[in-house]
C-alpha cells in the first residue's frame, strides 16, 4: 500500500535553490564507496548505477574519487587524476545530465587509511601523524581479505603543498569531465579529518595543536580548489562527532564551529557562497556500521547538529541514518536544508519516488557493498512495480 504525498506540502519534495542549482526535491544521493571502477576507471556499470538514481532536478554526489595515485585505500575506486579517468567520467556525467540531474564529484584521499598494497611502488601511506589506525579496524585488501593498518608517513611541512596541489588539479579535472562541482571529503577519518581531529593529529608544527592549526590543511585545500573552479562549484563534508577509523576529537562541537567560522569568513571575503556544507550525523556510527533496523530518534544528537546548522551561513546538508520520517522532520524543523541518503539509495534506485509515495523499500545486502560484480548488488535492485526475474542475468565477472 502506498500513500502519495502532495509535493507542495511535503518538506522533502519542496523545490530548493542551492547556490546556482535549482533542485526539484531535497533527497540527495550520498557519496558511497562501491569498488566497481576496475583499475580506477569509471565504466558502463557506473554509468548505469548513477543514471538509475538520477531524477530531473535531483542532486547526486559520486563515491569518493581519488585525487592522486597515493589516495586509495579500497580496491577499484575511481580516480580523477589522469586524462583517461577524466574521459571515462564524461560518460557517467553525460548520462546523468541527460536525465536532468546535477552531479558533484567527491574528491577523496584516504591518508593513513591505506596500505602499501595500494600505494605506488609499495610505499607508505601518508597522514598528519605516524600513528596507525588501531587493530580494532581492518582494511579491505584487493583479494577480499582483511589486514591491519600499518604506521603511516607523517607529511612534512614541505610535502603538504604538493598534496594541496593534487586536490586543485583534481577539481579542475572534475570540471573538465563535466561535473557541476566538487565535494571535498573532509570527514570519516580520511586525510583531511586526520588533520582536523586531535585524537589523530599529534603534530607540533603549524598544522597541529590549536584548532586554528588543525583547520589549516582543510582551509588550504579549500582555498586552492576555490581559486581553481570558483566557490559556487565547491562543497565541503565534515564529521566532527564521528570516530570512524579512530577519528575522535576531544570537543567535536568546538571543532565543527571552528571549521564553520572559517568557511563563513571565506564566503564573506569572496562575496560568494560555497554550494553547501555536508555534515554527518553522529548516529552514522551507531546505525550505519551495523544492520540495526531500529528507527533513530528525531532528536538524536539534535543539539550539536542544530548548533552547527544555525552557525553556518549557507546550505546545510545532513546525512547519516536518515529514514523518510526523520528526513521530513529535519527539513520541516529547519535542521537541514537537504538530506543525503546512502544505504537506502543502494538498494532502491528509485528512492526518490518511493519516498514520495511512501512505498516499501528494498532491503540492502551488505555483503555486496564492496564487491567488483558490475551487476549483483549494484544495478540489479528492483524499481517499484518491477517483478523479480527468476533467471536474472548472471554476473559478468
C-alpha positions as a Python dict, from the first residue, in 0.01 Angstrom:
ca = {
    (1, 'X'): (0, 0, 0),
    (2, 'X'): (142, 337, -95),
    (3, 'X'): (48, 675, 43),
    (4, 'X'): (127, 951, -203),
    (5, 'X'): (211, 1292, -62),
    (6, 'X'): (135, 1632, -202),
    (7, 'X'): (477, 1756, -318),
    (8, 'X'): (368, 2110, -241),
    (9, 'X'): (322, 2036, 130),
    (10, 'X'): (578, 1757, 181),
    (11, 'X'): (905, 1905, 313),
    (12, 'X'): (1122, 1659, 119),
    (13, 'X'): (964, 1749, -213),
    (14, 'X'): (962, 2125, -199),
    (15, 'X'): (1196, 2276, -459),
    (16, 'X'): (1514, 2432, -325),
    (17, 'X'): (1769, 2671, -470),
    (18, 'X'): (2114, 2552, -364),
    (19, 'X'): (2355, 2817, -478),
    (20, 'X'): (2332, 2829, -857),
    (21, 'X'): (2143, 2499, -873),
    (22, 'X'): (1766, 2458, -874),
    (23, 'X'): (1667, 2131, -704),
    (24, 'X'): (1324, 1981, -756),
    (25, 'X'): (1342, 1794, -423),
    (26, 'X'): (1563, 1761, -113),
    (27, 'X'): (1663, 1390, -149),
    (28, 'X'): (2034, 1362, -234),
    (29, 'X'): (2238, 1058, -335),
    (30, 'X'): (2514, 1040, -72),
    (31, 'X'): (2872, 955, -171),
    (32, 'X'): (2937, 584, -116),
    (33, 'X'): (3236, 367, -198),
    (34, 'X'): (3124, 75, -416),
    (35, 'X'): (3451, -68, -561),
    (36, 'X'): (3319, -120, -917),
    (37, 'X'): (3562, 103, -1109),
    (38, 'X'): (3808, -161, -1224),
    (39, 'X'): (4162, -25, -1245),
    (40, 'X'): (4036, 311, -1116),
    (41, 'X'): (3837, 376, -1436),
    (42, 'X'): (3463, 452, -1440),
    (43, 'X'): (3290, 203, -1669),
    (44, 'X'): (2947, 118, -1807),
    (45, 'X'): (2838, -25, -1472),
    (46, 'X'): (2893, 318, -1313),
    (47, 'X'): (2702, 483, -1597),
    (48, 'X'): (2405, 259, -1526),
    (49, 'X'): (2430, 289, -1146),
    (50, 'X'): (2428, 670, -1140),
    (51, 'X'): (2172, 700, -1419),
    (52, 'X'): (1933, 470, -1231),
    (53, 'X'): (1946, 709, -935),
    (54, 'X'): (1904, 1029, -1138),
    (55, 'X'): (1584, 1233, -1140),
    (56, 'X'): (1503, 1566, -1307),
    (57, 'X'): (1631, 1834, -1072),
    (58, 'X'): (1784, 1574, -842),
    (59, 'X'): (2129, 1604, -684),
    (60, 'X'): (2391, 1326, -681),
    (61, 'X'): (2735, 1305, -520),
    (62, 'X'): (2975, 1045, -653),
    (63, 'X'): (3159, 791, -448),
    (64, 'X'): (3492, 907, -311),
    (65, 'X'): (3710, 976, -614),
    (66, 'X'): (4088, 956, -590),
    (67, 'X'): (4285, 1279, -625),
    (68, 'X'): (4624, 1111, -676),
    (69, 'X'): (4799, 773, -701),
    (70, 'X'): (4859, 781, -322),
    (71, 'X'): (4490, 838, -240),
    (72, 'X'): (4332, 487, -248),
    (73, 'X'): (4254, 261, 46),
    (74, 'X'): (3992, 36, -115),
    (75, 'X'): (4010, -179, -428),
    (76, 'X'): (3884, -41, -758),
    (77, 'X'): (3779, 309, -663),
    (78, 'X'): (3763, 562, -947),
    (79, 'X'): (4025, 832, -991),
    (80, 'X'): (4015, 1182, -1134),
    (81, 'X'): (4389, 1249, -1172),
    (82, 'X'): (4457, 1120, -1526),
    (83, 'X'): (4324, 1215, -1867),
    (84, 'X'): (4194, 861, -1916),
    (85, 'X'): (3992, 884, -1596),
    (86, 'X'): (3853, 1222, -1698),
    (87, 'X'): (3738, 1082, -2033),
    (88, 'X'): (3578, 782, -1863),
    (89, 'X'): (3387, 1004, -1617),
    (90, 'X'): (3241, 1205, -1907),
    (91, 'X'): (3017, 911, -1999),
    (92, 'X'): (2875, 898, -1645),
    (93, 'X'): (2824, 1274, -1622),
    (94, 'X'): (2662, 1298, -1965),
    (95, 'X'): (2418, 1019, -1879),
    (96, 'X'): (2321, 1184, -1550),
    (97, 'X'): (2275, 1520, -1720),
    (98, 'X'): (2059, 1357, -1985),
    (99, 'X'): (1819, 1262, -1704),
    (100, 'X'): (1809, 1626, -1590),
    (101, 'X'): (2007, 1568, -1271),
    (102, 'X'): (2302, 1753, -1116),
    (103, 'X'): (2618, 1570, -1011),
    (104, 'X'): (2916, 1663, -793),
    (105, 'X'): (3240, 1465, -775),
    (106, 'X'): (3361, 1389, -422),
    (107, 'X'): (3737, 1441, -402),
    (108, 'X'): (3899, 1188, -169),
    (109, 'X'): (4233, 1097, -19),
    (110, 'X'): (4222, 828, 249),
    (111, 'X'): (4555, 923, 408),
    (112, 'X'): (4662, 664, 667),
    (113, 'X'): (4352, 451, 595),
    (114, 'X'): (4551, 274, 326),
    (115, 'X'): (4815, 3, 291),
    (116, 'X'): (5135, -39, 89),
    (117, 'X'): (4946, -271, -146),
    (118, 'X'): (4750, 35, -266),
    (119, 'X'): (5050, 270, -283),
    (120, 'X'): (5277, 336, -581),
    (121, 'X'): (5579, 109, -551),
    (122, 'X'): (5450, -37, -225),
    (123, 'X'): (5519, 288, -44),
    (124, 'X'): (5399, 404, 295),
    (125, 'X'): (5061, 581, 317),
    (126, 'X'): (5068, 948, 417),
    (127, 'X'): (4896, 1122, 706),
    (128, 'X'): (4921, 1402, 960),
    (129, 'X'): (5072, 1153, 1204),
    (130, 'X'): (5289, 844, 1236),
    (131, 'X'): (5026, 668, 1447),
    (132, 'X'): (4848, 381, 1270),
    (133, 'X'): (4476, 314, 1291),
    (134, 'X'): (4418, 72, 1577),
    (135, 'X'): (4369, -301, 1532),
    (136, 'X'): (4002, -255, 1612),
    (137, 'X'): (3972, -159, 1244),
    (138, 'X'): (4074, -367, 942),
    (139, 'X'): (4147, -267, 584),
    (140, 'X'): (3985, -446, 291),
    (141, 'X'): (4257, -586, 67),
    (142, 'X'): (4235, -633, -311),
    (143, 'X'): (4188, -1011, -272),
    (144, 'X'): (3891, -966, -38),
    (145, 'X'): (4083, -1047, 280),
    (146, 'X'): (4134, -802, 567),
    (147, 'X'): (4455, -678, 725),
    (148, 'X'): (4576, -444, 997),
    (149, 'X'): (4662, -85, 920),
    (150, 'X'): (5033, -2, 931),
    (151, 'X'): (5212, 311, 1059),
    (152, 'X'): (5187, 593, 804),
    (153, 'X'): (5438, 856, 698),
    (154, 'X'): (5369, 1193, 863),
    (155, 'X'): (5381, 1456, 594),
    (156, 'X'): (5648, 1719, 645),
    (157, 'X'): (5550, 2083, 608),
    (158, 'X'): (5742, 2094, 281),
    (159, 'X'): (5544, 1796, 144),
    (160, 'X'): (5197, 1935, 220),
    (161, 'X'): (5177, 2187, -68),
    (162, 'X'): (5210, 1906, -322),
    (163, 'X'): (4909, 1729, -168),
    (164, 'X'): (4710, 2053, -176),
    (165, 'X'): (4802, 2080, -543),
    (166, 'X'): (4668, 1728, -603),
    (167, 'X'): (4326, 1845, -484),
    (168, 'X'): (4343, 2156, -702),
    (169, 'X'): (4426, 1956, -1014),
    (170, 'X'): (4159, 1701, -934),
    (171, 'X'): (3900, 1978, -906),
    (172, 'X'): (4000, 2115, -1245),
    (173, 'X'): (3982, 1764, -1390),
    (174, 'X'): (3632, 1719, -1245),
    (175, 'X'): (3513, 2030, -1426),
    (176, 'X'): (3681, 1906, -1746),
    (177, 'X'): (3485, 1583, -1707),
    (178, 'X'): (3164, 1787, -1699),
    (179, 'X'): (3082, 1765, -1328),
    (180, 'X'): (2872, 2051, -1193),
    (181, 'X'): (3108, 2087, -898),
    (182, 'X'): (3304, 1900, -632),
    (183, 'X'): (3265, 1798, -270),
    (184, 'X'): (3581, 1786, -57),
    (185, 'X'): (3576, 1478, 166),
    (186, 'X'): (3692, 1614, 500),
    (187, 'X'): (3512, 1351, 708),
    (188, 'X'): (3514, 994, 844),
    (189, 'X'): (3879, 960, 942),
    (190, 'X'): (4034, 1019, 600),
    (191, 'X'): (4323, 1252, 521),
    (192, 'X'): (4167, 1592, 587),
    (193, 'X'): (3996, 1458, 901),
    (194, 'X'): (4334, 1325, 1015),
    (195, 'X'): (4448, 1687, 1037),
    (196, 'X'): (4126, 1814, 1197),
    (197, 'X'): (4087, 1566, 1485),
    (198, 'X'): (4304, 1596, 1796),
    (199, 'X'): (4260, 1223, 1857),
    (200, 'X'): (4481, 1170, 1550),
    (201, 'X'): (4676, 1490, 1490),
    (202, 'X'): (4975, 1496, 1724),
    (203, 'X'): (5183, 1744, 1526),
    (204, 'X'): (5394, 2014, 1692),
    (205, 'X'): (5418, 2243, 1389),
    (206, 'X'): (5174, 2492, 1236),
    (207, 'X'): (4939, 2207, 1137),
    (208, 'X'): (4887, 2069, 1488),
    (209, 'X'): (4780, 2167, 1837),
    (210, 'X'): (4532, 2455, 1827),
    (211, 'X'): (4203, 2450, 1640),
    (212, 'X'): (4338, 2713, 1403),
    (213, 'X'): (4638, 2495, 1321),
    (214, 'X'): (4434, 2178, 1278),
    (215, 'X'): (4199, 2359, 1037),
    (216, 'X'): (4491, 2491, 833),
    (217, 'X'): (4524, 2199, 589),
    (218, 'X'): (4150, 2191, 516),
    (219, 'X'): (4142, 2563, 451),
    (220, 'X'): (4448, 2547, 227),
    (221, 'X'): (4278, 2278, 20),
    (222, 'X'): (3951, 2475, 6),
    (223, 'X'): (4129, 2794, -98),
    (224, 'X'): (4323, 2612, -370),
    (225, 'X'): (4011, 2448, -510),
    (226, 'X'): (3802, 2766, -491),
    (227, 'X'): (4073, 2961, -670),
    (228, 'X'): (4069, 2699, -947),
    (229, 'X'): (3696, 2647, -1010),
    (230, 'X'): (3509, 2908, -805),
    (231, 'X'): (3327, 2888, -472),
    (232, 'X'): (2989, 2823, -633),
    (233, 'X'): (3111, 2482, -752),
    (234, 'X'): (3269, 2375, -422),
    (235, 'X'): (3118, 2195, -121),
    (236, 'X'): (3274, 2054, 195),
    (237, 'X'): (3191, 1749, 405),
    (238, 'X'): (3290, 1718, 771),
    (239, 'X'): (3203, 1484, 1057),
    (240, 'X'): (3324, 1642, 1382),
    (241, 'X'): (3138, 1395, 1605),
    (242, 'X'): (3224, 1076, 1413),
    (243, 'X'): (3500, 848, 1545),
    (244, 'X'): (3516, 626, 1238),
    (245, 'X'): (3870, 488, 1188),
    (246, 'X'): (3973, 626, 1531),
    (247, 'X'): (3890, 981, 1422),
    (248, 'X'): (3791, 1111, 1764),
    (249, 'X'): (3808, 1465, 1893),
    (250, 'X'): (3802, 1593, 2249),
    (251, 'X'): (3548, 1866, 2163),
    (252, 'X'): (3350, 1789, 1845),
    (253, 'X'): (3126, 2093, 1877),
    (254, 'X'): (3419, 2332, 1908),
    (255, 'X'): (3584, 2167, 1608),
    (256, 'X'): (3272, 2192, 1397),
    (257, 'X'): (3223, 2555, 1491),
    (258, 'X'): (3588, 2634, 1418),
    (259, 'X'): (3552, 2495, 1066),
    (260, 'X'): (3225, 2679, 1012),
    (261, 'X'): (3373, 3007, 1137),
    (262, 'X'): (3643, 2979, 872),
    (263, 'X'): (3400, 2881, 599),
    (264, 'X'): (3178, 3177, 682),
    (265, 'X'): (3475, 3414, 675),
    (266, 'X'): (3592, 3273, 343),
    (267, 'X'): (3248, 3326, 194),
    (268, 'X'): (3233, 3681, 326),
    (269, 'X'): (3579, 3759, 189),
    (270, 'X'): (3489, 3614, -151),
    (271, 'X'): (3144, 3766, -165),
    (272, 'X'): (3028, 3424, -280),
    (273, 'X'): (2894, 3117, -101),
    (274, 'X'): (3012, 2760, -126),
    (275, 'X'): (2746, 2526, -266),
    (276, 'X'): (2681, 2359, 70),
    (277, 'X'): (2826, 2221, 391),
    (278, 'X'): (2764, 1847, 436),
    (279, 'X'): (2770, 1717, 796),
    (280, 'X'): (2732, 1355, 903),
    (281, 'X'): (2500, 1285, 1197),
    (282, 'X'): (2666, 1109, 1492),
    (283, 'X'): (2421, 821, 1454),
    (284, 'X'): (2617, 720, 1141),
    (285, 'X'): (2842, 518, 1373),
    (286, 'X'): (2566, 377, 1588),
    (287, 'X'): (2346, 267, 1298),
    (288, 'X'): (2545, 297, 979),
    (289, 'X'): (2806, 42, 1069),
    (290, 'X'): (2559, -225, 1178),
    (291, 'X'): (2246, -390, 1047),
    (292, 'X'): (2038, -217, 1315),
    (293, 'X'): (1680, -179, 1200),
    (294, 'X'): (1552, 44, 1478),
    (295, 'X'): (1435, 392, 1400),
    (296, 'X'): (1666, 667, 1512),
    (297, 'X'): (1516, 938, 1732),
    (298, 'X'): (1441, 1263, 1554),
    (299, 'X'): (1606, 1442, 1846),
    (300, 'X'): (1919, 1227, 1845),
    (301, 'X'): (2226, 1449, 1865),
    (302, 'X'): (1993, 1737, 1782),
    (303, 'X'): (2174, 1990, 1996),
    (304, 'X'): (2509, 1954, 1821),
    (305, 'X'): (2366, 1941, 1471),
    (306, 'X'): (2127, 2230, 1529),
    (307, 'X'): (2408, 2446, 1663),
    (308, 'X'): (2619, 2375, 1355),
    (309, 'X'): (2325, 2439, 1123),
    (310, 'X'): (2246, 2771, 1288),
    (311, 'X'): (2612, 2878, 1274),
    (312, 'X'): (2670, 2805, 905),
    (313, 'X'): (2578, 3079, 660),
    (314, 'X'): (2470, 2872, 364),
    (315, 'X'): (2305, 2546, 259),
    (316, 'X'): (2333, 2275, 526),
    (317, 'X'): (2316, 1913, 411),
    (318, 'X'): (2276, 1629, 663),
    (319, 'X'): (2343, 1258, 626),
    (320, 'X'): (2369, 952, 845),
    (321, 'X'): (2094, 700, 921),
    (322, 'X'): (1804, 909, 793),
    (323, 'X'): (1466, 748, 738),
    (324, 'X'): (1182, 907, 544),
    (325, 'X'): (1023, 1041, 861),
    (326, 'X'): (1348, 1167, 1010),
    (327, 'X'): (1436, 1345, 688),
    (328, 'X'): (1092, 1507, 662),
    (329, 'X'): (1117, 1624, 1021),
    (330, 'X'): (1468, 1762, 974),
    (331, 'X'): (1356, 1972, 677),
    (332, 'X'): (1034, 2078, 850),
    (333, 'X'): (1220, 2186, 1165),
    (334, 'X'): (1485, 2362, 955),
    (335, 'X'): (1758, 2139, 1100),
    (336, 'X'): (1865, 2067, 741),
    (337, 'X'): (1808, 2218, 401),
    (338, 'X'): (1869, 1895, 209),
    (339, 'X'): (1930, 1535, 323),
    (340, 'X'): (2158, 1277, 165),
    (341, 'X'): (2070, 907, 174),
    (342, 'X'): (2325, 629, 146),
    (343, 'X'): (2237, 265, 204),
    (344, 'X'): (1869, 315, 122),
    (345, 'X'): (1975, 453, -217),
    (346, 'X'): (2196, 149, -277),
    (347, 'X'): (1901, -91, -263),
    (348, 'X'): (1639, 148, -401),
    (349, 'X'): (1749, 313, -725),
    (350, 'X'): (1408, 484, -736),
    (351, 'X'): (1431, 601, -375),
    (352, 'X'): (1304, 948, -460),
    (353, 'X'): (979, 809, -598),
    (354, 'X'): (939, 555, -319),
    (355, 'X'): (984, 822, -52),
    (356, 'X'): (732, 1044, -230),
    (357, 'X'): (461, 774, -235),
    (358, 'X'): (572, 607, 90),
    (359, 'X'): (627, 271, -83),
    (360, 'X'): (803, -23, 84),
    (361, 'X'): (1180, -18, 46),
    (362, 'X'): (1409, -297, -71),
    (363, 'X'): (1648, -420, 195),
    (364, 'X'): (2014, -379, 112),
    (365, 'X'): (2266, -665, 120),
    (366, 'X'): (2578, -550, 299),
    (367, 'X'): (2783, -842, 165),
    (368, 'X'): (2765, -691, -186),
    (369, 'X'): (2861, -334, -92),
    (370, 'X'): (3229, -367, -185),
    (371, 'X'): (3247, -645, -441),
    (372, 'X'): (3358, -595, -801),
    (373, 'X'): (3047, -750, -956),
    (374, 'X'): (2908, -496, -1205),
    (375, 'X'): (2550, -621, -1164),
    (376, 'X'): (2475, -814, -843),
    (377, 'X'): (2415, -581, -551),
    (378, 'X'): (2488, -283, -774),
    (379, 'X'): (2245, -232, -1061),
    (380, 'X'): (2006, -525, -1006),
    (381, 'X'): (1794, -387, -721),
    (382, 'X'): (1429, -365, -826),
    (383, 'X'): (1236, -50, -904),
    (384, 'X'): (884, -13, -767),
    (385, 'X'): (649, -229, -973),
    (386, 'X'): (923, -449, -1115),
    (387, 'X'): (887, -822, -1070),
    (388, 'X'): (1172, -1040, -953),
    (389, 'X'): (1313, -1225, -1253),
    (390, 'X'): (1382, -1589, -1172),
    (391, 'X'): (1659, -1622, -1424),
    (392, 'X'): (1822, -1288, -1372),
    (393, 'X'): (2136, -1209, -1569),
    (394, 'X'): (2442, -1378, -1436),
    (395, 'X'): (2736, -1177, -1313),
    (396, 'X'): (2967, -1066, -1590),
    (397, 'X'): (3273, -1133, -1376),
}
